[in-house]
Short mmCIF file of C-alpha atoms and ligand atoms in Angstrom, two decimals:
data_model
loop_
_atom_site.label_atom_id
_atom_site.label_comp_id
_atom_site.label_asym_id
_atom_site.label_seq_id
_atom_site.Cartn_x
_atom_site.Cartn_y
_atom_site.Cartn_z
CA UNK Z 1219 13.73 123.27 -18.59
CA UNK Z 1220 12.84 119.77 -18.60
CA UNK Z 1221 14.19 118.97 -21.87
CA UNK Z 1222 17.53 121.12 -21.35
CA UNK Z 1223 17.88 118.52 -18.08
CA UNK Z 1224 17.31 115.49 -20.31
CA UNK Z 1225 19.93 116.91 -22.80
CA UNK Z 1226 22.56 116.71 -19.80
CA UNK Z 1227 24.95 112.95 -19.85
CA UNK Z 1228 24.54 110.57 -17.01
CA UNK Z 1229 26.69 111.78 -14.00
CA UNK Z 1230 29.94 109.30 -13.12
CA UNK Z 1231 29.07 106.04 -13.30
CA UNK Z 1232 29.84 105.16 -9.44
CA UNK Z 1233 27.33 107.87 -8.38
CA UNK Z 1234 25.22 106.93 -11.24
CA UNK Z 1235 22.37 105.72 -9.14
CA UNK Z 1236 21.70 108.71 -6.88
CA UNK Z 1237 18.50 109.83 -6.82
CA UNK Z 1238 17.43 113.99 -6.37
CA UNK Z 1239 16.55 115.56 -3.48
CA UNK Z 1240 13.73 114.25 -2.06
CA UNK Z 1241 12.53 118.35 -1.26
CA UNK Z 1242 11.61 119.76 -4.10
CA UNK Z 1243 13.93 122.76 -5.34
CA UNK Z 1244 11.01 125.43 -4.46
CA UNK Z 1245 12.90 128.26 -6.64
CA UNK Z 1246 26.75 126.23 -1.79
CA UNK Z 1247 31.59 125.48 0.52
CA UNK Z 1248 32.22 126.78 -0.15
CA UNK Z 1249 32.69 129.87 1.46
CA UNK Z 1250 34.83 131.52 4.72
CA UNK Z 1251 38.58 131.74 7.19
CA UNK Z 1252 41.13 131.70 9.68
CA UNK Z 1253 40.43 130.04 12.59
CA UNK Z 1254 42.20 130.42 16.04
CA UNK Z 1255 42.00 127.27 17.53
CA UNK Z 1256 43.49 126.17 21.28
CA UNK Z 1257 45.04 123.13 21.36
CA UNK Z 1258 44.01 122.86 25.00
CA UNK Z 1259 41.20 120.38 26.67
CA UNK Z 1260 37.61 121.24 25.42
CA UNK Z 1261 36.41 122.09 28.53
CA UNK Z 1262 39.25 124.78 29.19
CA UNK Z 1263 38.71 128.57 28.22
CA UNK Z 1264 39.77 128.99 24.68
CA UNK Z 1265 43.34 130.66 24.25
CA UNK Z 1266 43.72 134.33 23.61
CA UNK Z 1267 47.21 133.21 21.47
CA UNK Z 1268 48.57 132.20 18.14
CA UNK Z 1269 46.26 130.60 15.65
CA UNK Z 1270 47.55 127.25 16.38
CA UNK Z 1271 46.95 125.37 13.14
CA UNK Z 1272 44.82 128.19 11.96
CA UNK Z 1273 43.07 127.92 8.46
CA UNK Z 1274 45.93 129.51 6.00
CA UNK Z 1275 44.38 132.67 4.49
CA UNK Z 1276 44.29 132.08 0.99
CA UNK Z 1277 41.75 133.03 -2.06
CA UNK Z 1278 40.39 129.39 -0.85
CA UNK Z 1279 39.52 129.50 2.21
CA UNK Z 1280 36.42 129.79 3.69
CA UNK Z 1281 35.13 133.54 3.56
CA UNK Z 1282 32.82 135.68 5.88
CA UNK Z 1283 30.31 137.81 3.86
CA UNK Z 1284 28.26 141.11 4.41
CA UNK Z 1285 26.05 142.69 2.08
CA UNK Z 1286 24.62 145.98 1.67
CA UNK Z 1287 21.39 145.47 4.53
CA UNK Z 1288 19.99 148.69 3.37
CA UNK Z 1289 19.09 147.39 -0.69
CA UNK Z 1290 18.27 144.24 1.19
CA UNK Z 1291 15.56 145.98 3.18
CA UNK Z 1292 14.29 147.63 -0.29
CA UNK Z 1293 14.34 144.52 -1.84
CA UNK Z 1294 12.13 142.50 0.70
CA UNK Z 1295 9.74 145.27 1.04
CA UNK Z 1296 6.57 144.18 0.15
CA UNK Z 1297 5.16 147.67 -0.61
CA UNK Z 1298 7.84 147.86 -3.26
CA UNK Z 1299 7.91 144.43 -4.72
CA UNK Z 1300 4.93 143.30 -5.96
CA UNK Z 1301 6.30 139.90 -6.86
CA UNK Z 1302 7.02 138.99 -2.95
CA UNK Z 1303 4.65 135.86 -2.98
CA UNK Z 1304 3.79 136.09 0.67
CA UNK Z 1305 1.65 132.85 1.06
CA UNK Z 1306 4.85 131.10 -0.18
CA UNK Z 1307 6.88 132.45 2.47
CA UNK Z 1308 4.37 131.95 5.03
CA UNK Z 1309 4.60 127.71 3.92
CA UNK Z 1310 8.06 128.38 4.12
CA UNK Z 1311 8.05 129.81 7.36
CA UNK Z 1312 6.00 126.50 8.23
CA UNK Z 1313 8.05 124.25 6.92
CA UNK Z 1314 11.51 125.80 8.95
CA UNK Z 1315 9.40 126.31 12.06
CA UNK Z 1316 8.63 122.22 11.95
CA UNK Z 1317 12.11 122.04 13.20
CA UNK Z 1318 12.90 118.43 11.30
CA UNK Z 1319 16.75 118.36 12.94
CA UNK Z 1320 15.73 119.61 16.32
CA UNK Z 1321 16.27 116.14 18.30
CA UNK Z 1322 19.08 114.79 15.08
CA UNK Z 1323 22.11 116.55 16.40
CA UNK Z 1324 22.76 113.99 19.43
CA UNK Z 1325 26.26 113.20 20.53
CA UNK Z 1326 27.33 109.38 21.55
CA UNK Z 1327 30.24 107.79 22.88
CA UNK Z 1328 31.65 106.72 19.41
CA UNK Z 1329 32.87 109.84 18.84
CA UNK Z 1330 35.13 110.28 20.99
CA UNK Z 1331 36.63 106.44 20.55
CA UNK Z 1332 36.51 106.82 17.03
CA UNK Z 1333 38.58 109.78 17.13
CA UNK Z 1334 41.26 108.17 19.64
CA UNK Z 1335 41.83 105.37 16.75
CA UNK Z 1336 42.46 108.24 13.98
CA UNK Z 1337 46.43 108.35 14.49
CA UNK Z 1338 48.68 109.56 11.97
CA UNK Z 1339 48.50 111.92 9.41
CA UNK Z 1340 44.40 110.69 8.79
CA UNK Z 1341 43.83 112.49 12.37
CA UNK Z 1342 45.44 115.50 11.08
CA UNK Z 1343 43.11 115.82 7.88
CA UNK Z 1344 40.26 114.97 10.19
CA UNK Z 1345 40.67 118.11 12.17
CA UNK Z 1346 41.19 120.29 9.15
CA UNK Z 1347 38.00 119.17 7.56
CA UNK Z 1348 36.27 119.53 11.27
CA UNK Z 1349 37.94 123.01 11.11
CA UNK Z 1350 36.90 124.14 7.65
CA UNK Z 1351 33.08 122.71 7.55
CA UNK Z 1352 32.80 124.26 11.31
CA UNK Z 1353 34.03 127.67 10.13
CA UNK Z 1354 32.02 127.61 6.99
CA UNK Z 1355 28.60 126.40 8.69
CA UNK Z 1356 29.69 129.49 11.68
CA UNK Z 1357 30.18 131.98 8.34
CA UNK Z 1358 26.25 131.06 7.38
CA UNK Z 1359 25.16 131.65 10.96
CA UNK Z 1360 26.29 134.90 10.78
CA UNK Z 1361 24.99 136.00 7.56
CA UNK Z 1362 21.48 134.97 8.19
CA UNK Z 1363 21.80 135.66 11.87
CA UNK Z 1364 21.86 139.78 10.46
CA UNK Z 1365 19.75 139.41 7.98
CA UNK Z 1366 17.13 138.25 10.23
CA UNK Z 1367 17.67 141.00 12.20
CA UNK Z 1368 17.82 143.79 9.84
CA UNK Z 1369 14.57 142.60 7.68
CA UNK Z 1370 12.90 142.60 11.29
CA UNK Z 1371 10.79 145.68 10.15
CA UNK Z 1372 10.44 145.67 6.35
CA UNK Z 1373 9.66 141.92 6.01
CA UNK Z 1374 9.17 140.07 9.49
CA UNK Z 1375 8.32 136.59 7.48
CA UNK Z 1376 11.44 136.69 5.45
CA UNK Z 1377 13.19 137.92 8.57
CA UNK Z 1378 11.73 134.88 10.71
CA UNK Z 1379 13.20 132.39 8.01
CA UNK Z 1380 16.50 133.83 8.19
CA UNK Z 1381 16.63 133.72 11.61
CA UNK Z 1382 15.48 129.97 11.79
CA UNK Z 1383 18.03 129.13 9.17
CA UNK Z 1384 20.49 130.86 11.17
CA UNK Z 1385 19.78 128.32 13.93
CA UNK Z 1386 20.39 125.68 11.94
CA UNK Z 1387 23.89 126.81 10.72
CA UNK Z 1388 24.90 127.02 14.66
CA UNK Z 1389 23.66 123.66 15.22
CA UNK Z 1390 25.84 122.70 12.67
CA UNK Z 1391 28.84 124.49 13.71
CA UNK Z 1392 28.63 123.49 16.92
CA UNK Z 1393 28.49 119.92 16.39
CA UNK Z 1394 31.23 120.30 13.95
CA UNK Z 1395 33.04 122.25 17.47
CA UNK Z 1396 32.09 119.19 19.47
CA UNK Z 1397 33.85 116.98 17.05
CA UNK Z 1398 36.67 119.05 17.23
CA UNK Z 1399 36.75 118.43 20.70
CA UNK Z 1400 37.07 114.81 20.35
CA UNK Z 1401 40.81 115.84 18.94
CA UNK Z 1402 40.85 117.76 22.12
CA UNK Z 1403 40.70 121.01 20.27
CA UNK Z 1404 38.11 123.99 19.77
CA UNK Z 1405 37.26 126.39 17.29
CA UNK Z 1406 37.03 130.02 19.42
CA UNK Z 1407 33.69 131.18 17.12
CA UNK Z 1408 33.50 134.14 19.24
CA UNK Z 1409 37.22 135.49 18.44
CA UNK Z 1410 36.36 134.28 14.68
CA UNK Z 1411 33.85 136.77 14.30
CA UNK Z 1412 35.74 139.75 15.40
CA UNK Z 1413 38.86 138.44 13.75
CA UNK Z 1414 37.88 137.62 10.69
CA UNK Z 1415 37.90 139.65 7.08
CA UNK Z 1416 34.40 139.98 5.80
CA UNK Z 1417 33.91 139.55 1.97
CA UNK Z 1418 31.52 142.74 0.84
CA UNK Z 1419 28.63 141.10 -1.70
CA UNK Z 1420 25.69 143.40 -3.22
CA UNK Z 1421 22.58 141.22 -2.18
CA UNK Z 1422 22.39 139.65 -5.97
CA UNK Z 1423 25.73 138.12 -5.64
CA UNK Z 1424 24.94 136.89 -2.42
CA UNK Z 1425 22.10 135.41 -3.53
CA UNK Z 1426 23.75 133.81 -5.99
CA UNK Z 1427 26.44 132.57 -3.92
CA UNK Z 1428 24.40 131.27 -0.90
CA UNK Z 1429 22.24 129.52 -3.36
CA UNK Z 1430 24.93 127.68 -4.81
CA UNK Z 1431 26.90 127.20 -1.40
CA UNK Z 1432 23.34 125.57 0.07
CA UNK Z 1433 23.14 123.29 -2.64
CA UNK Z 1434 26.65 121.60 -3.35
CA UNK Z 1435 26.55 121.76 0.57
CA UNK Z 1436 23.75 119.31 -0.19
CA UNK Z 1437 25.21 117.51 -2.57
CA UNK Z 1438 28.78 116.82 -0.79
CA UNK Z 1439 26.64 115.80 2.43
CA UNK Z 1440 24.54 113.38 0.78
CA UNK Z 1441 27.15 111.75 -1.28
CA UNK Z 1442 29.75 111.04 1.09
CA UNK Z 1443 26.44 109.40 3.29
CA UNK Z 1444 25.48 107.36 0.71
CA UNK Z 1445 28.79 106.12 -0.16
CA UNK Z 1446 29.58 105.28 3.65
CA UNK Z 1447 26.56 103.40 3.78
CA UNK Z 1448 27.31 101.28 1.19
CA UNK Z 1449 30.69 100.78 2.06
CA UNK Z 1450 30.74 100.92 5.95
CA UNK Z 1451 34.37 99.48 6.57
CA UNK Z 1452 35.63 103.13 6.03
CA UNK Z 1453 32.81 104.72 8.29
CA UNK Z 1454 35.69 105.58 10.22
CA UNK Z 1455 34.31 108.63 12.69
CA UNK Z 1456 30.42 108.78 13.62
CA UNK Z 1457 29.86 112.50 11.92
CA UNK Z 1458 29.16 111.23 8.51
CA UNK Z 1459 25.75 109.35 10.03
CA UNK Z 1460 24.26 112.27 10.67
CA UNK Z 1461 24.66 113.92 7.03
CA UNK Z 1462 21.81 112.28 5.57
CA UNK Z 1463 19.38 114.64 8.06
CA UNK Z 1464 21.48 117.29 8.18
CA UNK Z 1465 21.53 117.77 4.13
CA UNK Z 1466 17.98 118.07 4.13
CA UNK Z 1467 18.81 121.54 6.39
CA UNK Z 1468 21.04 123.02 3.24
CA UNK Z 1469 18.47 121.66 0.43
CA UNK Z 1470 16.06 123.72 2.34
CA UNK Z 1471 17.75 126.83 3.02
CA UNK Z 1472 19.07 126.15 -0.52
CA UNK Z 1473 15.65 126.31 -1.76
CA UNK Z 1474 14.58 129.40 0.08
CA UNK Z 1475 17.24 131.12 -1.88
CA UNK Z 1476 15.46 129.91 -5.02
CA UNK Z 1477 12.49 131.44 -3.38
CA UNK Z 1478 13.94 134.64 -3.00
CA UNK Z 1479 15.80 134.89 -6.63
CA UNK Z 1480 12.03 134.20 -7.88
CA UNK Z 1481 10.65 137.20 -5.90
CA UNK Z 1482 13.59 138.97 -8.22
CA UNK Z 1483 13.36 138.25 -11.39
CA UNK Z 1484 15.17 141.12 -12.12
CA UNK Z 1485 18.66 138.70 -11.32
CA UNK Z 1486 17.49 135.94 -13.18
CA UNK Z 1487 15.66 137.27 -16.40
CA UNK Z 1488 18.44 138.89 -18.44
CA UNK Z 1489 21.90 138.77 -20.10
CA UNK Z 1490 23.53 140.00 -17.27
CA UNK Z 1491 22.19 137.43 -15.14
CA UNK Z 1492 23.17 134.86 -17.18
CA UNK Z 1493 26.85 135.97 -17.28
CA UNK Z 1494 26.74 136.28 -13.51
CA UNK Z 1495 25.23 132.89 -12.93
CA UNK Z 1496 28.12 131.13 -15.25
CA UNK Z 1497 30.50 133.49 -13.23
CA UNK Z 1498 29.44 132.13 -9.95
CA UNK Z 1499 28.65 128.70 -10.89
CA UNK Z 1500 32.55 128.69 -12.44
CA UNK Z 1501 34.28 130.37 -8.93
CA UNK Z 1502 32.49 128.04 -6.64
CA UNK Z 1503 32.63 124.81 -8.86
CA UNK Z 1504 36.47 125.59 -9.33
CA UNK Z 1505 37.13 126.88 -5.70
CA UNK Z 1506 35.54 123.13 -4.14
CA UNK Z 1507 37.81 121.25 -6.79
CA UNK Z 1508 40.99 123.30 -6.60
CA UNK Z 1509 40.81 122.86 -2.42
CA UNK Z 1510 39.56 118.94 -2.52
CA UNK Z 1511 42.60 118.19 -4.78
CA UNK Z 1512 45.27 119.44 -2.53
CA UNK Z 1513 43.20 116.97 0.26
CA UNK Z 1514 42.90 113.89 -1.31
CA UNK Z 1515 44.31 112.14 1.60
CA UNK Z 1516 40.79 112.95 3.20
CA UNK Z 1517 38.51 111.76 0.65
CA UNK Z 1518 40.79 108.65 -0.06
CA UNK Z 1519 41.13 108.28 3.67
CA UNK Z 1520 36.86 107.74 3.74
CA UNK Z 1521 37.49 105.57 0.46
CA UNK Z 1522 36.27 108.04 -2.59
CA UNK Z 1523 38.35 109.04 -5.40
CA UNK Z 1524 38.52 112.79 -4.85
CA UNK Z 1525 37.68 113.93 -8.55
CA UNK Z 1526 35.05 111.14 -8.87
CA UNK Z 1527 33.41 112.59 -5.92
CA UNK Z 1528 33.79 116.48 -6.69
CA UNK Z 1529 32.90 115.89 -11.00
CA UNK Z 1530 29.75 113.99 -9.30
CA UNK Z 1531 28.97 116.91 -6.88
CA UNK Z 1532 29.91 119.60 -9.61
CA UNK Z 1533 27.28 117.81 -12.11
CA UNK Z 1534 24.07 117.44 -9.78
CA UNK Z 1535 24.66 120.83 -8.51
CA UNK Z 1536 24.83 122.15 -11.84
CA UNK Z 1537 21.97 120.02 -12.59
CA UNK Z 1538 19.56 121.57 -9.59
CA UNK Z 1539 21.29 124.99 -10.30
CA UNK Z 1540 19.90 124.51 -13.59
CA UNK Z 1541 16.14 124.99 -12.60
CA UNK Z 1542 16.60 128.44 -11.20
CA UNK Z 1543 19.45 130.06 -12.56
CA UNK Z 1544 18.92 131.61 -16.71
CA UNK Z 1545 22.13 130.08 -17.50
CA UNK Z 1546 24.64 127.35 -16.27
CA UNK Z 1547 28.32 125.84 -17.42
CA UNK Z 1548 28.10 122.85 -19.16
CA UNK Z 1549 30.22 120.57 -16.58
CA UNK Z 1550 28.73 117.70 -18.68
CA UNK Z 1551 31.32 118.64 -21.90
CA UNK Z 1552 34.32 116.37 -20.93
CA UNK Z 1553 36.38 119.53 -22.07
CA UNK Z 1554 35.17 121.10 -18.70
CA UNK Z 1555 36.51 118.62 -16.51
CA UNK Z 1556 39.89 118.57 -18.90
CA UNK Z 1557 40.41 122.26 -17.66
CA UNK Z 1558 39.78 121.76 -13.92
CA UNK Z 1559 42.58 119.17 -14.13
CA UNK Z 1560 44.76 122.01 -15.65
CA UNK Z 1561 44.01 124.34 -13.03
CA UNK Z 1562 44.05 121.83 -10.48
CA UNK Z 1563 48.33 121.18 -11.54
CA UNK Z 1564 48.76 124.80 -11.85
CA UNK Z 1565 47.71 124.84 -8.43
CA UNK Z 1566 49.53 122.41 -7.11
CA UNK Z 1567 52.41 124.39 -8.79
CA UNK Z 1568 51.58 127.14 -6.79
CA UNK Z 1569 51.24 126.07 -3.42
CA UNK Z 1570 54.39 124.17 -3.94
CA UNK Z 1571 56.08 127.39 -4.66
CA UNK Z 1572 54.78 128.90 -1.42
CA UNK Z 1573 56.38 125.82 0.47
CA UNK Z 1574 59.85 126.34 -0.41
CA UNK Z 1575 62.36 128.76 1.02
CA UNK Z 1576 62.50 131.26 -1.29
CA UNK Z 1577 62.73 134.76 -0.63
CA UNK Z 1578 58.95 136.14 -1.16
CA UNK Z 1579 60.42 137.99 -4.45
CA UNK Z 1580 61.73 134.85 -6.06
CA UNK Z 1581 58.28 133.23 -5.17
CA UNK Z 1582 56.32 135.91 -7.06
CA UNK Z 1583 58.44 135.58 -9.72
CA UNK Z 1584 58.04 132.16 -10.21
CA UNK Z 1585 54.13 132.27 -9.90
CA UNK Z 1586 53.76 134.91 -12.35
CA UNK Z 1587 53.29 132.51 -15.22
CA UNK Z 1588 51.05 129.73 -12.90
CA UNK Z 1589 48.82 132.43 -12.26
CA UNK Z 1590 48.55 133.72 -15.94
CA UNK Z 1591 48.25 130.24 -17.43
CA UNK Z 1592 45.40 129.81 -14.43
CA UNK Z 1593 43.41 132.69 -15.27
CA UNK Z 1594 43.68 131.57 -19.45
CA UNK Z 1595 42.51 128.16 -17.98
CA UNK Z 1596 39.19 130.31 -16.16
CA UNK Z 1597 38.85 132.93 -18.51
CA UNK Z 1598 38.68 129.46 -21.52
CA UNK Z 1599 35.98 127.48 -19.19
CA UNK Z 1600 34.17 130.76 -18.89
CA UNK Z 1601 33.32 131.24 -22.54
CA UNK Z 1602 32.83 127.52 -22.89
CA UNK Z 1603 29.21 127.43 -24.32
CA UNK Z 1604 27.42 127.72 -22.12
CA UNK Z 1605 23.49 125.74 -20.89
CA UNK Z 1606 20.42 127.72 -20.94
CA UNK Z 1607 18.32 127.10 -18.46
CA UNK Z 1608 16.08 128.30 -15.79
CA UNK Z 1609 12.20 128.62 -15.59
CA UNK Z 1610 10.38 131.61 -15.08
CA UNK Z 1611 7.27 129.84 -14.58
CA UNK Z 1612 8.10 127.76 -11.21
CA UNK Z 1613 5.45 125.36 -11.83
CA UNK Z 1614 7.42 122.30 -9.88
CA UNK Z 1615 8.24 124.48 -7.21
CA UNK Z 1616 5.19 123.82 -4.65
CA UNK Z 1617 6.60 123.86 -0.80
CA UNK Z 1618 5.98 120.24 0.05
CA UNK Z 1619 6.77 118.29 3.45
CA UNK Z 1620 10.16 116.19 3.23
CA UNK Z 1621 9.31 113.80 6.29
FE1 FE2 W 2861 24.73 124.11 7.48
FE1 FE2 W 2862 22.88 125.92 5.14
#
């Protein structure tokens, strides 16, 4: 594995001196939906009405997923699977029981002072990225929030860990709800749950896609910190303090996927595993650069160059992905990055096309190519060659204490 890693270029030069997580990777946002938010006061009940400025239901948004509970109980049970380590999820347990973020989450008067000087159309992209990172943080409470509950029986350790990571994902969408409020706005959670569309995924591809989700996650957080740090004069709204912290949350439930894909080597240890970890690597890797390019008012708003930032996250994600998963994209090839910028036009295309005032007939008509010439662009970056890589030996990946 190591030497695959040293085979990979440098990432972007700007990034260039970021260093890995500082948890070790002991074995991904994006993901979720529509959002009904009231455009009343905070403090007043949220509105029963129209999805005022409601997340657009598209293949990007952020998605809701379920899995089948029952193969999840099978797979967990340590009668049945021999290769449950269960002194490594006990450490685990440990580790999210410490409760590192417990006292981090801690609201000030900037916030809301900060937020009254975002005027324009900056305050507008603010709320949509409070919006979007609320919902998808909410979409990961959920998940583990039923997981912990249904492994209750067949694995109470596993179970436990869930649970505690679910806590973490409502810490995280809450403060994202109490920024929201700062635009005098809230995200109803409860109404999102019921209204919502869940996204069915057998427990390998949600393993797979969690995994992935936890880490860029990571990756996005601590990049955008590190950048505002060294560049405070567009530190322009207090959230972005607190990522430093809060990424250490997503590296570790991030790594307690890789924990679980390593009780399962059954989803990492064969061709069809490798096809499925280029095929998820590719949809979420695409999905973050096809949405960040139709913001780039946000990203240039907080000073980054929006495809600096994403090729940076899209390479050390790869690069962690790379010591768990059999097989990974090589984002490194500059061809790679040639065909996101393709798809990222075509998209553009697209949502231009749903913006006019065509009737729906002439708009389908005129996406019909966009979308074939997209799915050539996917199908091509697919079959790119691909990286092997993964370890089946999981020597580095001791449970060690961040703080
Ligand atoms: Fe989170
Ligand atoms: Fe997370």
């Amino acid at each position: 594995m190591a030497a695959e890693m040293a085979m990979m270029v440098k990432p972007i030069s700007k990034f260039a001196a970021s260093p890995t997580p500082k948890f070790p990777t002991l074995a991904r946002p994006p993901r979720l939906s529509a959002v009904k938010m009231s455009s009343t006061a905070a403090t007043a009940p949220p509105s029963k009405k129209g999805p005022k400025g409601a997340i657009k239901e598209t293949l990007l948004a952020p998605r809701f997923y379920t899995t089948d509970f029952d193969e999840m109980e099978m797979l967990f049970n340590t009668e049945i699977n021999k290769n449950l380590n269960e002194a490594e999820f006990e450490a685990l347990l440990q580790e999210f029981k410490t409760d590192y973020n417990q006292k981090h989450f801690v609201r000030n008067n900037e916030f809301k002072e900060a937020a009254d000087k975002l005027q324009g159309p900056l305050r507008q992209i603010f709320v949509e990225f409070l919006e979007r990172s609320c919902t998808a943080e909410f979409s990961g409470f959920l998940l583990y929030k039923e997981l912990g509950r249904r492994l209750k029986k067949t694995n109470p350790v596993v179970a436990e860990i869930f649970s505690l990571m679910s806590r973490d994902e409502a810490r995280h969408a809450g403060f994202l709800n109490k920024g929201l409020s700062d635009f005098n706005l809230a995200l109803d959670l409860g109404f999102l749950t019921k209204a919502r569309k869940y996204t069915f995924f057998k427990p390998k591809f949600i393993f797979y896609a969690t995994y992935l989700s936890e880490k860029i996650g990571y990756w996005r957080y601590i990049t955008i910190y590190r950048h505002l740090k060294n560049n405070p004069e567009y530190q322009c709204y207090p959230i972005f303090k607190y990522f430093e912290n809060w990424c250490q949350d997503e590296n570790r439930h991030g790594d307690f996927f890789s924990a679980l894909m390593k009780a399962q080597p059954q989803f990492l240890n064969d061709w069809k595993a490798k096809l499925w970890s280029r095929f998820f690597c590719l949809s979420v890797y695409v999905t973050m650069y096809l949405n960040d390019t139709q913001r780039t008012a946000f990203y240039e708003g907080i000073g980054l160059d929006t495809k600096e930032f994403d090729m940076h996250v899209i390479i050390e994600t790869n690069r962690t992905t790379a010591r768990i998963f059999p097989a990974v994209l090589d984002v490194e090839n500059p061809e790679f990055k040639r065909k996101l910028d393709r798809m990222a036009d075509i998209n553009q295309k697209l949502v231009a096309i749903g913006e006019t005032q065509d009737m729906p007939l002439v708009k389908n008509l005129k996406r019909i190519p966009l979308v074939a010439a997209l799915a050539n662009e996917l199908l091509a970056a697919y079959l790119m060659p691909p990286v092997e890589s993964g370890s089946m030996d999981f020597a580095e990946f001791e449970p060690q204490v961040v703080y």
